[in-house]
Structure formats: structure tokens, C-alpha cells
Amino acid sequence: MRFLGFIVLIIVVAGSFGCGQNAANKKTSDANGASPVSSIKNRNSSYDAGKLVYDRNCKVCHQVNRMGMPKVYPPLKNTERTNGDKDFLIEVVLNGLSGEVVVEGVKYNGVMASYRNLTDQQIADVLNYIRSDGEAADDLVTADEVQQKR
Ligand code: HEC
């Protein structure tokens, strides 16, 4: 009988220890789970996230320094358009662009594919990254603005 009581005690102690562990794990995963969902409102964190999107998707043509290649890929650094209308920039990323365009006095007549497979937040971030040098730097593109154009 005393032996059985001892076993029960072990089970109770082990059980409550296990529950304690579970509760602790749950708390950690909640905390981790919340961060990617929260939208990026801060200019610097949007810039960092946007640089990652740029390096993965845009750099191959528009180049690491965002200066493009004259007559082939337009520059995306401190140009009239990167500092200009957000709607135009959102539309280019969502729908692509083709036909003749003149960027900073140089003619381009190429084809850029759509990047609508990126999330609204990724598109907002990459545009904030390419707008980060000029007078529009503080006029952030938001995920909501991208969503409205989809
Ligand atoms: C395969 C090459 C290629 C890739 C990759 C690419 N682009 Fe382009 N992009 C172009 C070309 C070519 C044009 C000019 C199209 C034309 O001549 O009509 C262009 C034009 C643009 C323009 C318009 C510039 C202006 O001043 O009118 C923007 C904005 C732009 N790209 C952003 C991006 C972003 C952001 C990414 C990554 C998500 C990206 N591009 C990826 C080739 C590319």
C-alpha cells in the first residue's frame, strides 16, 4: 500500500511538472508567433525587410546599387519616379511593365514581369527601400495601399 502511494506521488509530481513545461512552451510560442504578424510601421524595419526582398527579386536586373543598366534596366535610386507617385510604383510591381519608358533622360523598351506573388507587406517594404534616398523617404507605402490596388 505504501509502495502504491509512492508511485501515485511520483505520477502526480511528474504530471504537474509536465504541465508546467507545457505552459511555459506555449507562452514562448505565442510570443514568437505574434511578431511576424504585426505590421511593420517603422521606416527602418521596413527598409531592412525591403532590402531582403530587393536582393532576392530585383537585384539581378536593377543591380545591387540600384543604378540599373543604361538602356536595359532603369535605375531605382533617387529617380523622379521612385520619389514620385506611389500608385505607379505599386502597379509596376503588381502588373509588370513593358513598352517605352524614359527614366532620367534614358530610353528603355524592355519587359518586366509581375511580382504579385510577393505579399502586400513585401511589396510595401521593397518600395520603401527603393524610395529611401529621396524626398519621398518618409512617405511610406503601406500594405493596405498595395491591397487596394490588387
Ligand atoms: C528581369 C529583370 C527585372 C527584374 C528582376 C525586375 N525588374 Fe523592374 N524593370 C525591368 C525593366 C526592363 C523595366 C523597364 C520596363 C520598360 O522598359 O517598359 C523595369 C522597370 C521597373 C520600374 C519602373 C521604373 C521607372 O522609372 O519607370 C520599377 C519601379 C521597377 N522596375 C521595380 C522593380 C522591383 C521592385 C523589382 C523586384 C520586385 C523589379 N523591378 C524586378 C526589369 C526587371
Tab-separated table of C-alpha atoms and ligand atoms in Angstrom:
chain	number	residue	atom	x	y	z
A	1	MET	CA	0.000	0.000	0.000
A	2	ARG	CA	2.780	2.384	0.917
A	3	PHE	CA	4.549	1.430	-2.289
A	4	LEU	CA	1.430	2.196	-4.349
A	5	GLY	CA	1.132	5.581	-2.625
A	6	PHE	CA	4.716	6.334	-3.592
A	7	ILE	CA	4.012	5.514	-7.261
A	8	VAL	CA	0.927	7.767	-7.211
A	9	LEU	CA	3.015	10.543	-5.717
A	10	ILE	CA	5.619	10.159	-8.489
A	11	ILE	CA	2.905	10.289	-11.158
A	12	VAL	CA	1.312	13.395	-9.626
A	13	VAL	CA	4.652	15.183	-9.335
A	14	ALA	CA	5.737	14.197	-12.842
A	15	GLY	CA	2.346	15.193	-14.228
A	16	SER	CA	2.352	18.648	-12.706
A	17	PHE	CA	5.951	19.176	-13.825
A	18	GLY	CA	4.925	18.234	-17.368
A	19	CYS	CA	2.030	20.683	-17.304
A	20	GLY	CA	4.319	23.403	-16.086
A	21	GLN	CA	6.623	22.749	-19.032
A	22	ASN	CA	3.766	22.815	-21.494
A	23	ALA	CA	2.509	26.106	-20.158
A	24	ALA	CA	5.980	27.588	-20.446
A	25	ASN	CA	6.385	26.336	-24.030
A	26	LYS	CA	3.011	27.674	-25.016
A	27	LYS	CA	3.879	31.105	-23.708
A	28	THR	CA	7.112	31.197	-25.734
A	29	SER	CA	5.456	30.118	-28.955
A	30	ASP	CA	2.708	32.726	-28.539
A	31	ALA	CA	5.317	35.414	-28.127
A	32	ASN	CA	7.232	34.224	-31.192
A	33	GLY	CA	4.092	33.732	-33.224
A	34	ALA	CA	2.928	37.299	-32.687
A	35	SER	CA	5.920	39.121	-34.111
A	36	PRO	CA	5.758	38.288	-37.861
A	37	VAL	CA	2.018	39.056	-37.926
A	38	SER	CA	2.352	42.561	-36.539
A	39	SER	CA	2.631	45.002	-39.440
A	40	ILE	CA	5.826	46.920	-39.976
A	41	LYS	CA	5.211	50.604	-39.415
A	42	ASN	CA	8.708	51.709	-38.624
A	43	ARG	CA	10.716	53.134	-41.512
A	44	ASN	CA	13.968	51.369	-40.623
A	45	SER	CA	12.478	47.914	-40.219
A	46	SER	CA	10.554	48.307	-43.483
A	47	TYR	CA	13.823	49.355	-45.145
A	48	ASP	CA	15.653	46.259	-43.834
A	49	ALA	CA	12.846	43.907	-44.850
A	50	GLY	CA	12.624	45.663	-48.231
A	51	LYS	CA	16.336	45.234	-48.859
A	52	LEU	CA	15.934	41.468	-48.409
A	53	VAL	CA	13.037	41.403	-50.886
A	54	TYR	CA	15.069	43.536	-53.312
A	55	ASP	CA	18.182	41.374	-53.098
A	56	ARG	CA	16.153	38.234	-53.783
A	57	ASN	CA	13.903	39.536	-56.558
A	58	CYS	CA	15.083	42.745	-58.151
A	59	LYS	CA	18.850	42.974	-57.822
A	60	VAL	CA	19.553	40.651	-60.761
A	61	CYS	CA	18.299	43.345	-63.158
A	62	HIS	CA	18.248	46.649	-61.292
A	63	GLN	CA	21.689	45.852	-59.757
A	64	VAL	CA	22.918	45.808	-56.188
A	65	ASN	CA	23.475	49.590	-56.143
A	66	ARG	CA	20.012	50.147	-57.728
A	67	MET	CA	21.585	52.046	-60.613
A	68	GLY	CA	20.296	49.542	-63.204
A	69	MET	CA	21.993	49.208	-66.584
A	70	PRO	CA	21.734	52.101	-69.020
A	71	LYS	CA	19.181	51.393	-71.820
A	72	VAL	CA	18.409	47.915	-70.423
A	73	TYR	CA	17.235	48.156	-66.788
A	74	PRO	CA	16.219	51.533	-65.377
A	75	PRO	CA	17.772	52.808	-62.128
A	76	LEU	CA	15.664	52.661	-58.939
A	77	LYS	CA	17.645	55.048	-56.815
A	78	ASN	CA	16.537	58.609	-56.175
A	79	THR	CA	14.849	58.956	-59.576
A	80	GLU	CA	11.859	61.106	-60.457
A	81	ARG	CA	9.616	58.020	-60.373
A	82	THR	CA	10.962	56.316	-57.245
A	83	ASN	CA	10.432	59.639	-55.446
A	84	GLY	CA	7.056	60.140	-57.118
A	85	ASP	CA	3.582	58.612	-57.321
A	86	LYS	CA	3.222	55.542	-55.081
A	87	ASP	CA	0.331	54.159	-57.166
A	88	PHE	CA	2.523	53.898	-60.245
A	89	LEU	CA	5.215	52.018	-58.333
A	90	ILE	CA	2.703	49.619	-56.743
A	91	GLU	CA	1.189	48.922	-60.175
A	92	VAL	CA	4.570	48.180	-61.753
A	93	VAL	CA	5.348	45.546	-59.104
A	94	LEU	CA	1.836	44.027	-59.225
A	95	ASN	CA	1.367	44.052	-63.007
A	96	GLY	CA	4.835	44.379	-64.513
A	97	LEU	CA	5.784	46.957	-67.134
A	98	SER	CA	6.544	46.938	-70.864
A	99	GLY	CA	6.873	49.416	-73.688
A	100	GLU	CA	8.985	52.507	-73.997
A	101	VAL	CA	9.743	54.498	-70.853
A	102	VAL	CA	12.199	57.333	-70.351
A	103	VAL	CA	13.956	57.310	-66.991
A	104	GLU	CA	16.281	60.164	-66.091
A	105	GLY	CA	16.610	61.051	-69.776
A	106	VAL	CA	17.469	57.496	-70.957
A	107	LYS	CA	15.078	55.390	-73.071
A	108	TYR	CA	14.139	51.837	-72.051
A	109	ASN	CA	11.993	49.467	-74.037
A	110	GLY	CA	12.079	46.219	-72.144
A	111	VAL	CA	9.744	43.895	-70.295
A	112	MET	CA	9.439	43.495	-66.555
A	113	ALA	CA	7.319	40.627	-65.250
A	114	SER	CA	4.694	40.923	-62.495
A	115	TYR	CA	5.778	40.304	-58.908
A	116	ARG	CA	2.275	39.816	-57.496
A	117	ASN	CA	3.381	36.575	-55.879
A	118	LEU	CA	5.016	38.761	-53.196
A	119	THR	CA	2.818	39.621	-50.192
A	120	ASP	CA	1.311	43.105	-49.766
A	121	GLN	CA	3.795	43.744	-46.966
A	122	GLN	CA	6.775	42.604	-49.051
A	123	ILE	CA	5.747	44.905	-51.908
A	124	ALA	CA	5.309	47.826	-49.489
A	125	ASP	CA	8.719	47.101	-47.966
A	126	VAL	CA	10.590	46.810	-51.268
A	127	LEU	CA	9.058	50.095	-52.442
A	128	ASN	CA	10.011	51.806	-49.167
A	129	TYR	CA	13.521	50.515	-49.729
A	130	ILE	CA	13.781	51.946	-53.252
A	131	ARG	CA	12.203	55.241	-52.082
A	132	SER	CA	14.581	55.581	-49.148
A	133	ASP	CA	17.041	58.064	-50.692
A	134	GLY	CA	14.922	60.941	-51.885
A	135	GLU	CA	12.325	63.407	-50.653
A	136	ALA	CA	9.620	60.677	-50.526
A	137	ALA	CA	11.514	58.608	-47.949
A	138	ASP	CA	9.115	59.462	-45.134
A	139	ASP	CA	6.001	58.956	-47.227
A	140	LEU	CA	5.803	55.221	-46.535
A	141	VAL	CA	3.920	52.766	-48.740
A	142	THR	CA	1.647	50.558	-46.605
A	143	ALA	CA	0.423	47.003	-47.107
A	144	ASP	CA	-3.150	48.402	-47.193
A	145	GLU	CA	-2.310	50.620	-50.160
A	146	VAL	CA	-0.934	47.592	-52.025
A	147	GLN	CA	-4.009	45.517	-51.114
A	148	GLN	CA	-6.315	48.186	-52.579
A	149	LYS	CA	-4.519	48.019	-55.944
A	150	ARG	CA	-4.585	44.210	-56.256
B	1	HEC	C1	14.222	40.507	-65.238
B	1	HEC	C2	14.656	41.861	-64.975
B	1	HEC	C3	13.892	42.649	-63.920
B	1	HEC	C4	13.639	42.287	-62.619
B	1	HEC	C5	14.033	41.003	-61.902
B	1	HEC	C6	12.926	43.407	-62.032
B	1	HEC	N1	12.749	44.393	-62.950
B	1	HEC	FE1	11.905	46.212	-62.620
B	1	HEC	N2	12.166	46.695	-64.583
B	1	HEC	C7	12.783	45.905	-65.522
B	1	HEC	C8	12.699	46.553	-66.825
B	1	HEC	C9	13.267	46.019	-68.134
B	1	HEC	C10	11.985	47.749	-66.631
B	1	HEC	C11	11.601	48.767	-67.723
B	1	HEC	C12	10.394	48.222	-68.473
B	1	HEC	C13	10.095	49.013	-69.749
B	1	HEC	O1	11.034	49.316	-70.477
B	1	HEC	O2	8.905	49.284	-70.008
B	1	HEC	C14	11.696	47.813	-65.197
B	1	HEC	C15	11.030	48.871	-64.592
B	1	HEC	C16	10.800	48.987	-63.241
B	1	HEC	C17	10.194	50.128	-62.590
B	1	HEC	C18	9.752	51.407	-63.272
B	1	HEC	C19	10.910	52.401	-63.248
B	1	HEC	C20	10.543	53.730	-63.861
B	1	HEC	O3	11.234	54.709	-63.517
B	1	HEC	O4	9.608	53.814	-64.666
B	1	HEC	C21	10.109	49.851	-61.276
B	1	HEC	C22	9.529	50.743	-60.178
B	1	HEC	C23	10.671	48.523	-61.078
B	1	HEC	N3	11.086	48.046	-62.299
B	1	HEC	C24	10.747	47.897	-59.860
B	1	HEC	C25	11.179	46.577	-59.710
B	1	HEC	C26	11.131	45.885	-58.450
B	1	HEC	C27	10.672	46.496	-57.126
B	1	HEC	C28	11.594	44.619	-58.690
B	1	HEC	C29	11.693	43.463	-57.707
B	1	HEC	C30	10.455	43.119	-57.004
B	1	HEC	C31	11.939	44.538	-60.094
B	1	HEC	N4	11.677	45.749	-60.675
B	1	HEC	C32	12.477	43.423	-60.723
B	1	HEC	C33	13.395	44.689	-65.289
B	1	HEC	C34	13.331	43.970	-64.113
